[in-house]
Short mmCIF file of C-alpha atoms in Angstrom, two decimals:
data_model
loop_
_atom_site.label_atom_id
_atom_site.label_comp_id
_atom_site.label_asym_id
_atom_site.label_seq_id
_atom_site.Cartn_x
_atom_site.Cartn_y
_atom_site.Cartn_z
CA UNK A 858 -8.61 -14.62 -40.78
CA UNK A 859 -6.82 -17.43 -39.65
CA UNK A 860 -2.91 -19.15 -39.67
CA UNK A 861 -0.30 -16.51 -40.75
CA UNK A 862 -2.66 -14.57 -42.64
CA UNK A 863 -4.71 -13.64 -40.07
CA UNK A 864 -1.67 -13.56 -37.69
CA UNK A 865 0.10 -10.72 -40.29
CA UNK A 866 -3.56 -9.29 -40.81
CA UNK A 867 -3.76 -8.84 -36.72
CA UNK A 868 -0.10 -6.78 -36.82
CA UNK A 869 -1.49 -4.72 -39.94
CA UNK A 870 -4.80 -4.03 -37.94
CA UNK A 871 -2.61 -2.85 -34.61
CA UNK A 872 0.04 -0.69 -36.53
CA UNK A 873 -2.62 0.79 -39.01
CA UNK A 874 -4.45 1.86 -35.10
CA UNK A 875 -1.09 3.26 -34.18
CA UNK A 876 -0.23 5.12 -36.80
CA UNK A 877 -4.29 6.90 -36.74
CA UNK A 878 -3.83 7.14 -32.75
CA UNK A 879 -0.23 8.92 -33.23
CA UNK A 880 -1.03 10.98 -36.09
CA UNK A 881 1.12 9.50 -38.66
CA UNK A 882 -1.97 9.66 -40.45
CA UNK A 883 -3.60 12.40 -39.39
CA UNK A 884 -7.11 13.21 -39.16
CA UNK A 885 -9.15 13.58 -42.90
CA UNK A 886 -6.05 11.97 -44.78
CA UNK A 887 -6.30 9.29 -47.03
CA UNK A 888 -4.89 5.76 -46.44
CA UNK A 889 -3.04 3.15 -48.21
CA UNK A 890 -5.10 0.88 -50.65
CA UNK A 891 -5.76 -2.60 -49.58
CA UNK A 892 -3.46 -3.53 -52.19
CA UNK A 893 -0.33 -1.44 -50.85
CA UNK A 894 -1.22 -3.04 -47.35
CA UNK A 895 -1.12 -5.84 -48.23
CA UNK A 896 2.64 -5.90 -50.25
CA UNK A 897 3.33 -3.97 -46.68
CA UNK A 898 2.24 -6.58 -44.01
CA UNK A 899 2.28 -9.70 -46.78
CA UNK A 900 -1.23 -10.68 -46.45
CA UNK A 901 -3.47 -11.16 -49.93
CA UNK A 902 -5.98 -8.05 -50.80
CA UNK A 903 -8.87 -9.73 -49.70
CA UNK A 904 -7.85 -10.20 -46.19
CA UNK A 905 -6.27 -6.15 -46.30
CA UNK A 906 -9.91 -5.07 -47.10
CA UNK A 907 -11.21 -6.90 -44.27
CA UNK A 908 -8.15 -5.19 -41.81
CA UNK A 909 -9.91 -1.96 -43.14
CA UNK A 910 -13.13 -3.26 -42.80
CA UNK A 911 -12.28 -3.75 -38.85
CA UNK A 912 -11.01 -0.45 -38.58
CA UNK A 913 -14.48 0.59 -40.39
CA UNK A 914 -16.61 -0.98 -37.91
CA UNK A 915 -14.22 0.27 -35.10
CA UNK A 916 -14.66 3.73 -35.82
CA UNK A 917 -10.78 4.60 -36.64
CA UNK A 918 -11.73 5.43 -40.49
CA UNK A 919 -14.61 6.30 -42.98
CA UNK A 920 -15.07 4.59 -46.12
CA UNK A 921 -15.78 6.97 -49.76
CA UNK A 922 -17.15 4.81 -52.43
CA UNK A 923 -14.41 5.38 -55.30
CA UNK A 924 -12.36 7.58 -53.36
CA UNK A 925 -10.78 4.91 -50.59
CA UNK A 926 -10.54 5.01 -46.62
CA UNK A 927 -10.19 8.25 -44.64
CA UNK A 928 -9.13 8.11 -40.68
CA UNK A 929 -12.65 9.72 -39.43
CA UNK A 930 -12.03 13.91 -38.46
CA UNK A 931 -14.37 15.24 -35.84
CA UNK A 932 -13.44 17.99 -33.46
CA UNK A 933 -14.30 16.85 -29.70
CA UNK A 934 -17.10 18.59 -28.07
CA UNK A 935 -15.81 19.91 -25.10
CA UNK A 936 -18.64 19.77 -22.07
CA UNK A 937 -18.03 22.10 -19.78
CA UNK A 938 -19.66 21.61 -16.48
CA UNK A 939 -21.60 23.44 -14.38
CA UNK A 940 -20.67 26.36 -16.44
CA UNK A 941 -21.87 25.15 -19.45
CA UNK A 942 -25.76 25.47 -17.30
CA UNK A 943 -25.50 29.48 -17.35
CA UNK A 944 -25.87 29.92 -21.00
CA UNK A 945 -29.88 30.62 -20.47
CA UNK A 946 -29.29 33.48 -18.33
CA UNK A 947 -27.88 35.25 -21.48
CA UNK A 948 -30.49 33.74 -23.53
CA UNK A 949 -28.61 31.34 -25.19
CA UNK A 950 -29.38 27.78 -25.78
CA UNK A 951 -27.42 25.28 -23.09
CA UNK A 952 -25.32 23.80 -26.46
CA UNK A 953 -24.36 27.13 -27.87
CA UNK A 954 -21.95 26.78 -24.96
CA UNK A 955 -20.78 23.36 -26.38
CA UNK A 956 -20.62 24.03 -30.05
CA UNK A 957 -20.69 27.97 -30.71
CA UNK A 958 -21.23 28.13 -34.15
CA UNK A 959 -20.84 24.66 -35.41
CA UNK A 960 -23.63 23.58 -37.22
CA UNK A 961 -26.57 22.20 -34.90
CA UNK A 962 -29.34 20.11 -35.64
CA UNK A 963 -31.97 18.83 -33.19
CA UNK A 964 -34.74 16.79 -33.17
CA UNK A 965 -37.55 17.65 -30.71
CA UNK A 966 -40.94 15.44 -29.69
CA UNK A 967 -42.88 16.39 -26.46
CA UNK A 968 -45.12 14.35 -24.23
CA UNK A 969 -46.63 12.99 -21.52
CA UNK A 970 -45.43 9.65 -19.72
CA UNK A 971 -45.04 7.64 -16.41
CA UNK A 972 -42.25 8.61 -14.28
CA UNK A 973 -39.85 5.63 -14.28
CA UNK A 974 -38.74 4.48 -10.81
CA UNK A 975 -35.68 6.58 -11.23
CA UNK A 976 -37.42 9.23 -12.67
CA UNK A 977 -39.65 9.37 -9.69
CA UNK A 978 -37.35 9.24 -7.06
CA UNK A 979 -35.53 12.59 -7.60
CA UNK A 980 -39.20 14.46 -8.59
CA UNK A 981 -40.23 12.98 -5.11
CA UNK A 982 -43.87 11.96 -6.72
CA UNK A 983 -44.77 8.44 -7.08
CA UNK A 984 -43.70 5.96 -9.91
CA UNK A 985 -46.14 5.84 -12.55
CA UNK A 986 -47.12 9.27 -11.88
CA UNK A 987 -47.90 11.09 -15.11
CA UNK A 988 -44.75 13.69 -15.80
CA UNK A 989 -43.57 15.70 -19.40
CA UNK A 990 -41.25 14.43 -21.03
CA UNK A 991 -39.00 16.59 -23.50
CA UNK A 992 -36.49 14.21 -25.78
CA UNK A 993 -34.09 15.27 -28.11
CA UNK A 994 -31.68 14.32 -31.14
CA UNK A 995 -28.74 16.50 -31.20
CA UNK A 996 -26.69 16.23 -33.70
CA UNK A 997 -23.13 18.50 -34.09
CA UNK A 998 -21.32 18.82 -38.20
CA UNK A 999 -24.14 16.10 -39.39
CA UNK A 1000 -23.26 13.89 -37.11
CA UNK A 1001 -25.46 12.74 -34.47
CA UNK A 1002 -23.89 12.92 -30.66
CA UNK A 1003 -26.24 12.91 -28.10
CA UNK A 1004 -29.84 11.91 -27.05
CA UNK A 1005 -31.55 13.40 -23.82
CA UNK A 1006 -34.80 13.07 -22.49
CA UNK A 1007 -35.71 15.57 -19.77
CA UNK A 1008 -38.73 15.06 -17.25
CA UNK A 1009 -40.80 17.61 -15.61
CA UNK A 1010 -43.86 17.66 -13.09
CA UNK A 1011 -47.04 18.61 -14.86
CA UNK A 1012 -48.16 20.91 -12.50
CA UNK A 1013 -44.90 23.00 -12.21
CA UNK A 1014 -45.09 23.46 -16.59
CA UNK A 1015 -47.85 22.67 -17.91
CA UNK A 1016 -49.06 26.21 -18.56
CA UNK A 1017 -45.76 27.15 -19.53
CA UNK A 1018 -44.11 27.13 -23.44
CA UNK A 1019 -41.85 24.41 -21.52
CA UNK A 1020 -45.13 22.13 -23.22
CA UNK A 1021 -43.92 23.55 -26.90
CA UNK A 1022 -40.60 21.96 -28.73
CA UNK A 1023 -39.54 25.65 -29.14
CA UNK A 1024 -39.86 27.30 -25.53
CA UNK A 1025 -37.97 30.25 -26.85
CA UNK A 1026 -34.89 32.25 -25.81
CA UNK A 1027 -32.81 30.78 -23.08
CA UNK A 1028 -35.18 27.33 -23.11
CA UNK A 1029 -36.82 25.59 -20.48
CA UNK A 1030 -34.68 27.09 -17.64
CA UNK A 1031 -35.58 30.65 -18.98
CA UNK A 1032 -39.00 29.80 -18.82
CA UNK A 1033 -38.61 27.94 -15.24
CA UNK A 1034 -36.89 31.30 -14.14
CA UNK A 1035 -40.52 32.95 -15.55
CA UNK A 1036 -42.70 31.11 -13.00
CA UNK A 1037 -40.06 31.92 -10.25
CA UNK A 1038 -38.42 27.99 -10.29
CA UNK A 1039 -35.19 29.21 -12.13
CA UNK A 1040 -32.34 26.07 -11.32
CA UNK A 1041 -29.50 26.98 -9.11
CA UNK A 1042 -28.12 24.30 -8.00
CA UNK A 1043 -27.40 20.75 -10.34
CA UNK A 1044 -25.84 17.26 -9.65
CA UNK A 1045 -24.31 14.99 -12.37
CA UNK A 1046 -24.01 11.17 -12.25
CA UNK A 1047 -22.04 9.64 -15.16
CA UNK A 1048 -20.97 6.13 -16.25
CA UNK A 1049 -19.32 5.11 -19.45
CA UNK A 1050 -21.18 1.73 -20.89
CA UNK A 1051 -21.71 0.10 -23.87
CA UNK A 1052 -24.96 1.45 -26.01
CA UNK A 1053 -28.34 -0.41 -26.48
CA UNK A 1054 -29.38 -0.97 -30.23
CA UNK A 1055 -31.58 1.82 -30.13
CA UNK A 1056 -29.00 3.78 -29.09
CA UNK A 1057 -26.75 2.29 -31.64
CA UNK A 1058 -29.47 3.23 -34.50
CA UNK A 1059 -29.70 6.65 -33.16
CA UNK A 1060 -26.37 7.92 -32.85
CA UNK A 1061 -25.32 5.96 -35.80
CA UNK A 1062 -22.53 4.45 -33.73
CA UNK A 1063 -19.68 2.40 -35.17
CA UNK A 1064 -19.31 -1.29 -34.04
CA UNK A 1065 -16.96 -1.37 -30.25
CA UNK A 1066 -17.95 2.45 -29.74
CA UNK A 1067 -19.05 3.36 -26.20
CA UNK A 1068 -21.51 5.74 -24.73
CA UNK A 1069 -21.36 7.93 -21.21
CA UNK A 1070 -24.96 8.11 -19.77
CA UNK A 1071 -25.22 11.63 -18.11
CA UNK A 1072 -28.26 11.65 -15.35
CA UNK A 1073 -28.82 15.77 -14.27
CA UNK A 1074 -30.82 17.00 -11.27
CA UNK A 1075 -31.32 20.97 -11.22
CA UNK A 1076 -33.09 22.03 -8.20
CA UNK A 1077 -34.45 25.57 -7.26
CA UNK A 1078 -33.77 28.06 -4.61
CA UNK A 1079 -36.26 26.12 -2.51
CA UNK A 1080 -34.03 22.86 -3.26
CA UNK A 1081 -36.74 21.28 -4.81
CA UNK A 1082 -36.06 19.42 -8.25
CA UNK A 1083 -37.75 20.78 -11.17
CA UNK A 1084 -36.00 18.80 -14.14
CA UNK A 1085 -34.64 15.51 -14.46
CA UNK A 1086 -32.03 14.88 -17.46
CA UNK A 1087 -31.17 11.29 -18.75
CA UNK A 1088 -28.39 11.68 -21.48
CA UNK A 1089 -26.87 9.40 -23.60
CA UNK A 1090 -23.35 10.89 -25.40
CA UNK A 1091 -21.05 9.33 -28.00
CA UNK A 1092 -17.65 9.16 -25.96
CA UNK A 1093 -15.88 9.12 -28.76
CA UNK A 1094 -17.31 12.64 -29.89
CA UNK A 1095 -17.41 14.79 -26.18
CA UNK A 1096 -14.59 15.68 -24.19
CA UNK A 1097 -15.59 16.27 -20.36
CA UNK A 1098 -14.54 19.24 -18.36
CA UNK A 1099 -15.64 19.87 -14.74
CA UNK A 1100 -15.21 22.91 -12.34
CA UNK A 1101 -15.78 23.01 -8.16
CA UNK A 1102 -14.63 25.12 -5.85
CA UNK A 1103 -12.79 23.96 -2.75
#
């Protein structure tokens, strides 16, 4: 785009952004055809189709093949923290307190590997040391929003169905509370960043859309770390919410 087309295609880009951020078009609802942009902002349909292309690749819409452009509709995920953590003491999966009854998919693989540096540090065991490793896919309405890989000395599980990728009713810290390791106490780090491609490929992220990495401790009774959490979330799918007493 370049000269006063791409000058008149910048302002069509920007009030097309403001009109999906202020909900003059509102979530689901069609928008104008490239050809009614472009009589609107006075740029030639080729160069409208590539303002909705942008806004494509931006994440602001969703494109139908012979239906048109939609702004993208997805209820935020709201993340409640550290309350979110009880949901295993009623047997409940940790998400059910995220999503209720939205539909759920996720994608479990289970397996041994070397304890990164990081990884290491907060099991207090060397790096390189053999741990489990648990990852998951989660994905909320057929959309994918988060991966998380959670790490585990061998010794503390490995006779437990914390090895399986269904460990039953109230998961892994239902079965930690079993062998008398239930988590009581947790610390969160967070930092918003832009994704890898992996992560990219795996959350099937639109161009410019960031992630917040989520790294969980839980510790027992004793204080003594039994799980490790490194999360990746879509931002533009979660909304964070966190509790502490003062």
């Amino acid at each position: 785009m370049q000269g006063k087309q791409g000058s008149a295609a910048a302002t069509a880009a920007e009030a097309l952004r403001r009109r999906i951020l202020d909900g003059t078009y509102s979530p689901g609802q069609r928008l104008p055809s490239a050809t009614a942009i472009g009589n609107e902002f006075g740029i030639d349909r080729g160069t409208a189709a590539r303002v909705l292309a942008q806004l494509r690749e931006t994440g602001f819409i969703i494109t139908k093949p012979g239906s048109g452009s939609f702004v993208r509709t997805f209820e935020p995920i709201r993340r409640s923290f550290p309350s979110r953590l009880a949901a295993w003491r009623e047997g409940q999966a940790i998400q059910d307190a995220d999503t209720g009854k939205r539909a759920r998919m996720v994608e479990v693989t289970v397996g041994e590997v070397p304890a990164s540096e990081a990884v290491a540090a907060e099991l207090s065991i060397g790096t390189g040391a053999p741990v489990l490793r648990r990852s998951r896919r989660f994905a909320v309405d057929d959309r994918p929003v988060q991966l998380a890989d959670s790490f585990y000395l061998l010794d503390l599980v490995r006779s437990t169905p914390v090895v399986y990728t269904d460990t039953g009713p109230g998961g892994v810290y239902a079965r930690l509370d079993e062998i008398g390791h239930a988590p009581v106490r947790f610390t969160e780090r967070l930092r918003a960043r832009m994704p890898l491609p992996t992560e990219t490929e795996a959350l099937e992220l639109p161009g410019g859309t960031p992630v917040i990495a989520i790294t969980r401790a839980a510790f027992d009774s004793e204080d003594r770390c039994v799980e490790v959490t490194e999360m990746v979330l879509d931002a533009s799918a979660y909304e964070l919410e966190y509790h502490a007493a003062i």
